[in-house]
Amino acid sequence: MSETSCSFLIEKEFQDGQVESVSAGLSPSYKDNGALMAFRGIPISELKNHGILQVLTAETNGWQPGVVSAEMLRAQEEWEVVDTIHPDIESGVSSQQPGQFISFNEALEHFQTVDLSSFKKRIQPTIQRTGLAALRHCLFGPPKLHQGLQEERDLVLTIAQCGLDSQNPTHGRVLQTIYKKLTGSKFDCALHGDHWEDLGFQGANPATDLRGTGFLALLHLLYLVMDSKTLLMAQEILRLSHHHIQQFPFCLMSVNITRIAIQALREECLSRECNRRRKVIPVVNSFYAATFLHLARMWRTQHNTILDSGFVLKDLEALAKKKPRRLLKTLDNYLAQLSKGQASLLEAQKCPGSQGPHSKDLTFIGVCDLPSHSFESTGLI
């Protein structure tokens, strides 16, 4: 059959409305070409009146697929297997959807609502002083905490007695939030693993580093990363902790700062500021952040290394307890400048050889070149 006859037949059948005879006796190529030629010159608004489109659009709900290839069946089976994968609970991966951070207030509310009576029995709210120490504290020491604030203080100290429970969903969300905020990761991570060492824990399980500070150490880290201003500060301190010479374990150092905050609270060094603000938890949080900031500045400007950590922490604790108001003001000024882009812990440093006549007294030793020491031997914990 010639192309002319094909075209004539198609045109004729379009006129008669008998669609079935269009495809009779034609090869697929003729059918496709003929259909294209038949549609040429027909207004779009008139296409709906022709039989071919009526057939193509009729009874769509009753359409049945053709023969499915073996490859398609195999692909479908593989997809069904992927669709039924569930999180591995035993590995400690959170079942929460990625990106569901937990705020500091939400985590704090968790501890305010659960029964902590067994942990509260262990706390010692204040330091017991005797002899001249008691007399000096009575005459010259800071004022006592107002009675209305003592319950809030006890809650802080009670949280410090609570350990990390990886089976507790709230505890897991706190860890996930800290990790994702510090690293910028959008995905959840295992609650146990070597990735925690990258953030400055001693091992694969963060719970082993919370001695003496309990879950309060993690709440302090959460406070640090969930505020936009202090998050920038935390990220700068984290980068400083990865310095090729002055590196230090970030999270382990943070635990030690929490320990200093606990001691300052128990020794009533923060009572005056707490009484002034009529709050305890915000004051303790700010004191923790201010002390961490002061540590980072000392660490950078004094060119400290991991071997100096014991002496640095001892001096830091003495200063923090003696002048907490000064540290808090320094933090406020730093955060105000940081919001304007005018403050940085990691500003360009001069080379040791160009710092004047005293540069010969500075000795830099890479951590990798130091003899093996545990963090306990350097006074970090």
Short mmCIF file of N, CA and C in Angstrom, two decimals, residues 211-366:
data_model
loop_
_atom_site.label_atom_id
_atom_site.label_comp_id
_atom_site.label_asym_id
_atom_site.label_seq_id
_atom_site.Cartn_x
_atom_site.Cartn_y
_atom_site.Cartn_z
N ARG A 211 31.98 12.00 84.40
CA ARG A 211 32.20 11.80 85.83
C ARG A 211 32.23 13.15 86.57
N GLY A 212 31.42 13.24 87.63
CA GLY A 212 31.40 14.45 88.45
C GLY A 212 30.52 15.55 87.90
N THR A 213 30.03 15.42 86.68
CA THR A 213 29.19 16.47 86.08
C THR A 213 27.87 15.93 85.58
N GLY A 214 27.80 14.63 85.33
CA GLY A 214 26.57 14.01 84.89
C GLY A 214 26.02 14.63 83.62
N PHE A 215 24.70 14.60 83.51
CA PHE A 215 24.06 15.10 82.30
C PHE A 215 24.13 16.62 82.19
N LEU A 216 24.47 17.29 83.27
CA LEU A 216 24.60 18.75 83.22
C LEU A 216 25.65 19.17 82.20
N ALA A 217 26.69 18.37 82.05
CA ALA A 217 27.73 18.69 81.07
C ALA A 217 27.17 18.70 79.66
N LEU A 218 26.26 17.77 79.36
CA LEU A 218 25.64 17.74 78.03
C LEU A 218 24.63 18.87 77.88
N LEU A 219 23.92 19.22 78.95
CA LEU A 219 23.00 20.35 78.87
C LEU A 219 23.75 21.64 78.60
N HIS A 220 24.93 21.78 79.17
CA HIS A 220 25.73 22.98 78.92
C HIS A 220 26.18 23.03 77.46
N LEU A 221 26.58 21.92 76.92
CA LEU A 221 26.93 21.89 75.50
C LEU A 221 25.71 22.20 74.63
N LEU A 222 24.56 21.67 75.02
CA LEU A 222 23.34 21.95 74.29
C LEU A 222 23.01 23.44 74.33
N TYR A 223 23.16 24.03 75.50
CA TYR A 223 22.94 25.48 75.63
C TYR A 223 23.88 26.25 74.71
N LEU A 224 25.10 25.79 74.61
CA LEU A 224 26.11 26.49 73.82
C LEU A 224 25.78 26.46 72.33
N VAL A 225 25.26 25.33 71.86
CA VAL A 225 25.06 25.18 70.40
C VAL A 225 23.68 25.62 69.94
N MET A 226 22.72 25.77 70.84
CA MET A 226 21.35 26.09 70.41
C MET A 226 21.07 27.58 70.38
N ASP A 227 22.00 28.40 70.83
CA ASP A 227 21.87 29.84 70.68
C ASP A 227 22.77 30.28 69.52
N SER A 228 22.24 31.11 68.63
CA SER A 228 22.98 31.45 67.41
C SER A 228 24.30 32.15 67.71
N LYS A 229 24.33 32.97 68.77
CA LYS A 229 25.56 33.70 69.09
C LYS A 229 26.59 32.78 69.73
N THR A 230 26.16 32.03 70.74
CA THR A 230 27.12 31.15 71.40
C THR A 230 27.53 29.98 70.50
N LEU A 231 26.69 29.64 69.51
CA LEU A 231 27.08 28.59 68.56
C LEU A 231 28.31 29.02 67.76
N LEU A 232 28.33 30.27 67.33
CA LEU A 232 29.52 30.78 66.62
C LEU A 232 30.75 30.70 67.51
N MET A 233 30.59 31.03 68.77
CA MET A 233 31.70 30.94 69.70
C MET A 233 32.15 29.48 69.87
N ALA A 234 31.18 28.58 70.01
CA ALA A 234 31.51 27.16 70.18
C ALA A 234 32.25 26.63 68.96
N GLN A 235 31.82 27.01 67.78
CA GLN A 235 32.48 26.54 66.56
C GLN A 235 33.89 27.07 66.45
N GLU A 236 34.12 28.31 66.92
CA GLU A 236 35.48 28.85 66.92
C GLU A 236 36.37 28.10 67.91
N ILE A 237 35.82 27.82 69.09
CA ILE A 237 36.61 27.07 70.07
C ILE A 237 36.89 25.66 69.55
N LEU A 238 35.93 25.07 68.87
CA LEU A 238 36.14 23.73 68.30
C LEU A 238 37.25 23.76 67.26
N ARG A 239 37.29 24.79 66.43
CA ARG A 239 38.38 24.90 65.44
C ARG A 239 39.72 25.09 66.13
N LEU A 240 39.73 25.88 67.21
CA LEU A 240 40.97 26.05 67.97
C LEU A 240 41.43 24.71 68.56
N SER A 241 40.48 23.90 68.98
CA SER A 241 40.83 22.61 69.58
C SER A 241 41.45 21.66 68.56
N HIS A 242 41.26 21.94 67.26
CA HIS A 242 41.85 21.11 66.21
C HIS A 242 43.14 21.69 65.66
N HIS A 243 43.66 22.72 66.32
CA HIS A 243 44.92 23.33 65.89
C HIS A 243 46.03 22.27 65.88
N HIS A 244 46.90 22.33 64.88
CA HIS A 244 47.89 21.26 64.73
C HIS A 244 48.89 21.24 65.87
N ILE A 245 49.03 22.35 66.62
CA ILE A 245 49.95 22.38 67.76
C ILE A 245 49.20 22.52 69.08
N GLN A 246 48.22 23.41 69.12
CA GLN A 246 47.52 23.71 70.37
C GLN A 246 46.24 22.90 70.55
N GLN A 247 46.13 21.81 69.90
CA GLN A 247 44.89 21.03 69.97
C GLN A 247 44.60 20.53 71.38
N PHE A 248 43.30 20.37 71.68
CA PHE A 248 42.86 19.84 72.96
C PHE A 248 41.50 19.18 72.74
N PRO A 249 41.11 18.27 73.62
CA PRO A 249 39.80 17.60 73.47
C PRO A 249 38.66 18.54 73.83
N PHE A 250 37.91 18.97 72.85
CA PHE A 250 36.90 20.02 73.03
C PHE A 250 35.86 19.62 74.07
N CYS A 251 35.21 18.48 73.89
CA CYS A 251 34.12 18.09 74.80
C CYS A 251 34.64 17.77 76.20
N LEU A 252 35.80 17.18 76.27
CA LEU A 252 36.37 16.87 77.58
C LEU A 252 36.72 18.16 78.32
N MET A 253 37.20 19.15 77.59
CA MET A 253 37.47 20.44 78.22
C MET A 253 36.17 21.09 78.67
N SER A 254 35.11 20.94 77.88
CA SER A 254 33.82 21.48 78.26
C SER A 254 33.30 20.83 79.55
N VAL A 255 33.52 19.55 79.70
CA VAL A 255 33.12 18.86 80.93
C VAL A 255 33.83 19.46 82.13
N ASN A 256 35.08 19.80 81.97
CA ASN A 256 35.83 20.42 83.07
C ASN A 256 35.32 21.81 83.39
N ILE A 257 34.86 22.54 82.37
CA ILE A 257 34.27 23.85 82.63
C ILE A 257 32.97 23.69 83.41
N THR A 258 32.19 22.68 83.08
CA THR A 258 30.97 22.40 83.85
C THR A 258 31.31 22.07 85.29
N ARG A 259 32.37 21.31 85.50
CA ARG A 259 32.79 20.99 86.87
C ARG A 259 33.12 22.26 87.64
N ILE A 260 33.79 23.21 87.01
CA ILE A 260 34.10 24.49 87.66
C ILE A 260 32.81 25.23 88.00
N ALA A 261 31.83 25.20 87.10
CA ALA A 261 30.56 25.87 87.36
C ALA A 261 29.83 25.25 88.54
N ILE A 262 29.88 23.93 88.65
CA ILE A 262 29.24 23.25 89.78
C ILE A 262 29.89 23.66 91.09
N GLN A 263 31.22 23.70 91.11
CA GLN A 263 31.93 24.09 92.32
C GLN A 263 31.64 25.53 92.69
N ALA A 264 31.60 26.41 91.70
CA ALA A 264 31.31 27.82 91.97
C ALA A 264 29.91 27.98 92.54
N LEU A 265 28.96 27.19 92.06
CA LEU A 265 27.60 27.25 92.57
C LEU A 265 27.54 26.75 94.00
N ARG A 266 28.21 25.66 94.29
CA ARG A 266 28.17 25.09 95.63
C ARG A 266 28.91 25.97 96.64
N GLU A 267 29.94 26.66 96.18
CA GLU A 267 30.69 27.55 97.07
C GLU A 267 30.08 28.94 97.15
N GLU A 268 28.90 29.09 96.56
CA GLU A 268 28.12 30.33 96.61
C GLU A 268 28.81 31.51 95.93
N CYS A 269 29.71 31.20 95.00
CA CYS A 269 30.39 32.26 94.25
C CYS A 269 29.45 32.94 93.26
N LEU A 270 28.36 32.27 92.91
CA LEU A 270 27.40 32.82 91.96
C LEU A 270 26.15 33.35 92.63
N SER A 271 26.10 33.29 93.95
CA SER A 271 24.87 33.66 94.67
C SER A 271 24.50 35.12 94.45
N ARG A 272 25.49 36.00 94.47
CA ARG A 272 25.18 37.43 94.32
C ARG A 272 24.54 37.70 92.95
N GLU A 273 25.08 37.10 91.91
CA GLU A 273 24.53 37.30 90.56
C GLU A 273 23.18 36.62 90.43
N CYS A 274 23.03 35.46 91.03
CA CYS A 274 21.73 34.77 91.00
C CYS A 274 20.66 35.58 91.72
N ASN A 275 21.02 36.14 92.87
CA ASN A 275 20.07 36.96 93.61
C ASN A 275 19.70 38.22 92.82
N ARG A 276 20.66 38.78 92.12
CA ARG A 276 20.41 39.99 91.35
C ARG A 276 19.46 39.71 90.18
N ARG A 277 19.69 38.59 89.50
CA ARG A 277 18.83 38.24 88.35
C ARG A 277 17.58 37.47 88.77
N ARG A 278 17.57 36.99 90.02
CA ARG A 278 16.47 36.17 90.53
C ARG A 278 16.29 34.88 89.73
N LYS A 279 17.38 34.36 89.25
CA LYS A 279 17.41 33.10 88.50
C LYS A 279 18.73 32.40 88.78
N VAL A 280 18.71 31.10 88.63
CA VAL A 280 19.93 30.31 88.86
C VAL A 280 20.42 29.69 87.56
N ILE A 281 19.56 28.99 86.86
CA ILE A 281 20.00 28.25 85.67
C ILE A 281 20.58 29.17 84.59
N PRO A 282 19.94 30.30 84.25
CA PRO A 282 20.57 31.18 83.26
C PRO A 282 21.93 31.71 83.70
N VAL A 283 22.07 31.97 84.99
CA VAL A 283 23.36 32.46 85.49
C VAL A 283 24.43 31.38 85.36
N VAL A 284 24.10 30.16 85.73
CA VAL A 284 25.06 29.06 85.62
C VAL A 284 25.43 28.82 84.16
N ASN A 285 24.45 28.90 83.27
CA ASN A 285 24.74 28.71 81.84
C ASN A 285 25.69 29.79 81.33
N SER A 286 25.40 31.03 81.66
CA SER A 286 26.24 32.14 81.20
C SER A 286 27.64 32.04 81.81
N PHE A 287 27.70 31.65 83.08
CA PHE A 287 29.01 31.48 83.73
C PHE A 287 29.81 30.39 83.03
N TYR A 288 29.16 29.30 82.67
CA TYR A 288 29.85 28.22 81.94
C TYR A 288 30.40 28.74 80.62
N ALA A 289 29.56 29.45 79.84
CA ALA A 289 30.00 29.96 78.54
C ALA A 289 31.12 30.98 78.71
N ALA A 290 31.01 31.85 79.71
CA ALA A 290 32.04 32.87 79.94
C ALA A 290 33.38 32.24 80.33
N THR A 291 33.31 31.20 81.14
CA THR A 291 34.54 30.52 81.56
C THR A 291 35.19 29.79 80.40
N PHE A 292 34.37 29.19 79.54
CA PHE A 292 34.89 28.50 78.36
C PHE A 292 35.55 29.51 77.41
N LEU A 293 34.92 30.67 77.26
CA LEU A 293 35.50 31.71 76.41
C LEU A 293 36.85 32.17 76.96
N HIS A 294 36.93 32.38 78.27
CA HIS A 294 38.19 32.82 78.87
C HIS A 294 39.28 31.75 78.70
N LEU A 295 38.90 30.51 78.85
CA LEU A 295 39.87 29.43 78.63
C LEU A 295 40.41 29.47 77.21
N ALA A 296 39.52 29.61 76.22
CA ALA A 296 39.96 29.61 74.82
C ALA A 296 40.89 30.78 74.54
N ARG A 297 40.57 31.93 75.11
CA ARG A 297 41.44 33.09 74.89
C ARG A 297 42.81 32.88 75.53
N MET A 298 42.84 32.37 76.74
CA MET A 298 44.13 32.09 77.39
C MET A 298 44.90 31.05 76.60
N TRP A 299 44.20 30.02 76.16
CA TRP A 299 44.84 28.92 75.45
C TRP A 299 45.50 29.43 74.16
N ARG A 300 44.80 30.32 73.47
CA ARG A 300 45.34 30.82 72.20
C ARG A 300 46.47 31.81 72.42
N THR A 301 46.25 32.79 73.30
CA THR A 301 47.24 33.86 73.47
C THR A 301 48.50 33.39 74.20
N GLN A 302 48.36 32.41 75.09
CA GLN A 302 49.51 31.90 75.83
C GLN A 302 50.16 30.71 75.15
N HIS A 303 49.62 30.34 73.98
CA HIS A 303 50.18 29.25 73.18
C HIS A 303 50.28 27.95 73.99
N ASN A 304 49.20 27.66 74.72
CA ASN A 304 49.20 26.44 75.53
C ASN A 304 49.04 25.20 74.67
N THR A 305 49.52 24.08 75.21
CA THR A 305 49.34 22.77 74.59
C THR A 305 48.68 21.85 75.60
N ILE A 306 48.45 20.63 75.18
CA ILE A 306 47.73 19.69 76.03
C ILE A 306 48.45 19.45 77.35
N LEU A 307 49.76 19.56 77.39
CA LEU A 307 50.51 19.34 78.63
C LEU A 307 50.30 20.45 79.64
N ASP A 308 49.80 21.60 79.19
CA ASP A 308 49.56 22.72 80.10
C ASP A 308 48.16 22.69 80.71
N SER A 309 47.35 21.75 80.29
CA SER A 309 45.93 21.79 80.64
C SER A 309 45.67 21.78 82.14
N GLY A 310 46.42 20.99 82.89
CA GLY A 310 46.21 20.92 84.33
C GLY A 310 46.43 22.25 85.00
N PHE A 311 47.53 22.94 84.65
CA PHE A 311 47.83 24.25 85.24
C PHE A 311 46.83 25.30 84.77
N VAL A 312 46.45 25.25 83.49
CA VAL A 312 45.49 26.22 82.96
C VAL A 312 44.15 26.10 83.66
N LEU A 313 43.67 24.88 83.85
CA LEU A 313 42.38 24.68 84.50
C LEU A 313 42.41 25.11 85.96
N LYS A 314 43.53 24.90 86.63
CA LYS A 314 43.64 25.31 88.03
C LYS A 314 43.57 26.82 88.16
N ASP A 315 44.32 27.53 87.31
CA ASP A 315 44.29 28.99 87.33
C ASP A 315 42.92 29.51 86.91
N LEU A 316 42.33 28.85 85.94
CA LEU A 316 41.02 29.27 85.45
C LEU A 316 39.97 29.15 86.54
N GLU A 317 39.99 28.07 87.29
CA GLU A 317 39.00 27.87 88.35
C GLU A 317 39.14 28.93 89.43
N ALA A 318 40.37 29.26 89.79
CA ALA A 318 40.59 30.28 90.82
C ALA A 318 40.06 31.64 90.37
N LEU A 319 40.34 31.99 89.11
CA LEU A 319 39.87 33.27 88.59
C LEU A 319 38.36 33.32 88.48
N ALA A 320 37.77 32.24 87.99
CA ALA A 320 36.33 32.20 87.77
C ALA A 320 35.56 32.34 89.09
N LYS A 321 36.05 31.70 90.13
CA LYS A 321 35.38 31.79 91.42
C LYS A 321 35.56 33.16 92.06
N LYS A 322 36.69 33.77 91.80
CA LYS A 322 37.00 35.06 92.42
C LYS A 322 36.29 36.21 91.72
N LYS A 323 36.21 36.16 90.38
CA LYS A 323 35.66 37.28 89.61
C LYS A 323 34.64 36.79 88.58
N PRO A 324 33.56 36.20 89.03
CA PRO A 324 32.57 35.71 88.07
C PRO A 324 31.89 36.84 87.30
N ARG A 325 31.65 37.98 87.97
CA ARG A 325 30.98 39.11 87.30
C ARG A 325 31.84 39.63 86.15
N ARG A 326 33.12 39.63 86.34
CA ARG A 326 34.04 40.10 85.29
C ARG A 326 33.97 39.19 84.07
N LEU A 327 33.93 37.88 84.29
CA LEU A 327 33.84 36.94 83.17
C LEU A 327 32.51 37.11 82.43
N LEU A 328 31.43 37.34 83.17
CA LEU A 328 30.12 37.49 82.54
C LEU A 328 30.07 38.75 81.68
N LYS A 329 30.68 39.83 82.14
CA LYS A 329 30.72 41.06 81.34
C LYS A 329 31.56 40.85 80.08
N THR A 330 32.65 40.12 80.22
CA THR A 330 33.49 39.84 79.06
C THR A 330 32.72 39.04 78.01
N LEU A 331 31.93 38.09 78.48
CA LEU A 331 31.12 37.30 77.54
C LEU A 331 30.10 38.18 76.82
N ASP A 332 29.43 39.06 77.56
CA ASP A 332 28.44 39.94 76.93
C ASP A 332 29.08 40.82 75.86
N ASN A 333 30.25 41.38 76.16
CA ASN A 333 30.95 42.22 75.19
C ASN A 333 31.38 41.42 73.97
N TYR A 334 31.86 40.22 74.21
CA TYR A 334 32.33 39.38 73.10
C TYR A 334 31.17 39.00 72.17
N LEU A 335 30.05 38.61 72.75
CA LEU A 335 28.90 38.21 71.93
C LEU A 335 28.34 39.41 71.16
N ALA A 336 28.37 40.60 71.77
CA ALA A 336 27.91 41.79 71.07
C ALA A 336 28.80 42.09 69.87
N GLN A 337 30.11 41.95 70.05
CA GLN A 337 31.03 42.18 68.94
C GLN A 337 30.93 41.07 67.91
N LEU A 338 30.69 39.86 68.37
CA LEU A 338 30.60 38.73 67.46
C LEU A 338 29.41 38.87 66.53
N SER A 339 28.31 39.39 67.05
CA SER A 339 27.11 39.58 66.22
C SER A 339 27.35 40.62 65.13
N LYS A 340 28.33 41.51 65.35
CA LYS A 340 28.67 42.52 64.35
C LYS A 340 29.85 42.10 63.47
N GLY A 341 30.34 40.88 63.70
CA GLY A 341 31.48 40.40 62.93
C GLY A 341 32.79 41.03 63.33
N GLN A 342 32.88 41.54 64.56
CA GLN A 342 34.08 42.26 65.00
C GLN A 342 34.89 41.47 66.02
N ALA A 343 34.53 40.24 66.30
CA ALA A 343 35.25 39.45 67.30
C ALA A 343 35.57 38.08 66.72
N SER A 344 36.76 37.61 67.03
CA SER A 344 37.17 36.28 66.58
C SER A 344 38.26 35.75 67.49
N LEU A 345 38.10 34.49 67.86
CA LEU A 345 39.15 33.85 68.66
C LEU A 345 40.32 33.42 67.79
N LEU A 346 40.06 33.26 66.49
CA LEU A 346 41.05 32.68 65.60
C LEU A 346 41.62 33.71 64.64
N GLU A 347 41.73 34.95 65.11
CA GLU A 347 42.33 35.97 64.26
C GLU A 347 43.79 35.62 64.00
N ALA A 348 44.32 36.19 62.94
CA ALA A 348 45.69 35.85 62.52
C ALA A 348 46.68 36.05 63.66
N GLN A 349 47.50 35.03 63.90
CA GLN A 349 48.50 35.09 64.95
C GLN A 349 49.88 35.30 64.35
N LYS A 350 50.68 36.03 65.05
CA LYS A 350 52.05 36.23 64.60
C LYS A 350 52.86 34.97 64.81
N CYS A 351 53.87 34.82 64.01
CA CYS A 351 54.75 33.67 64.17
C CYS A 351 55.55 33.82 65.45
N PRO A 352 55.88 32.73 66.10
CA PRO A 352 56.61 32.82 67.37
C PRO A 352 57.89 33.61 67.26
N GLY A 353 58.55 33.55 66.11
CA GLY A 353 59.84 34.22 65.96
C GLY A 353 59.71 35.71 65.77
N SER A 354 58.49 36.24 65.63
CA SER A 354 58.33 37.66 65.35
C SER A 354 57.63 38.39 66.48
N GLN A 355 57.68 37.84 67.68
CA GLN A 355 56.97 38.44 68.79
C GLN A 355 57.88 39.17 69.76
N GLY A 356 59.00 39.58 69.30
CA GLY A 356 59.84 40.40 70.14
C GLY A 356 60.86 39.60 70.92
N PRO A 357 61.53 40.27 71.87
CA PRO A 357 62.64 39.63 72.60
C PRO A 357 62.21 38.47 73.47
N HIS A 358 60.92 38.38 73.83
CA HIS A 358 60.49 37.30 74.71
C HIS A 358 60.11 36.04 73.95
N SER A 359 60.18 36.08 72.62
CA SER A 359 59.75 34.93 71.86
C SER A 359 60.63 33.72 72.10
N LYS A 360 61.85 33.91 72.54
CA LYS A 360 62.74 32.78 72.78
C LYS A 360 62.29 31.96 73.98
N ASP A 361 61.41 32.55 74.83
CA ASP A 361 60.94 31.83 76.01
C ASP A 361 59.76 30.92 75.69
N LEU A 362 59.20 31.08 74.48
CA LEU A 362 58.04 30.28 74.11
C LEU A 362 58.49 29.00 73.43
N THR A 363 58.03 27.89 73.93
CA THR A 363 58.40 26.61 73.36
C THR A 363 57.15 25.93 72.85
N PHE A 364 57.13 25.59 71.55
CA PHE A 364 55.98 24.92 70.93
C PHE A 364 56.32 23.47 70.68
N ILE A 365 55.51 22.58 71.19
CA ILE A 365 55.70 21.15 71.00
C ILE A 365 54.42 20.58 70.43
N GLY A 366 54.51 19.96 69.27
CA GLY A 366 53.34 19.35 68.67
C GLY A 366 52.82 18.20 69.52
#
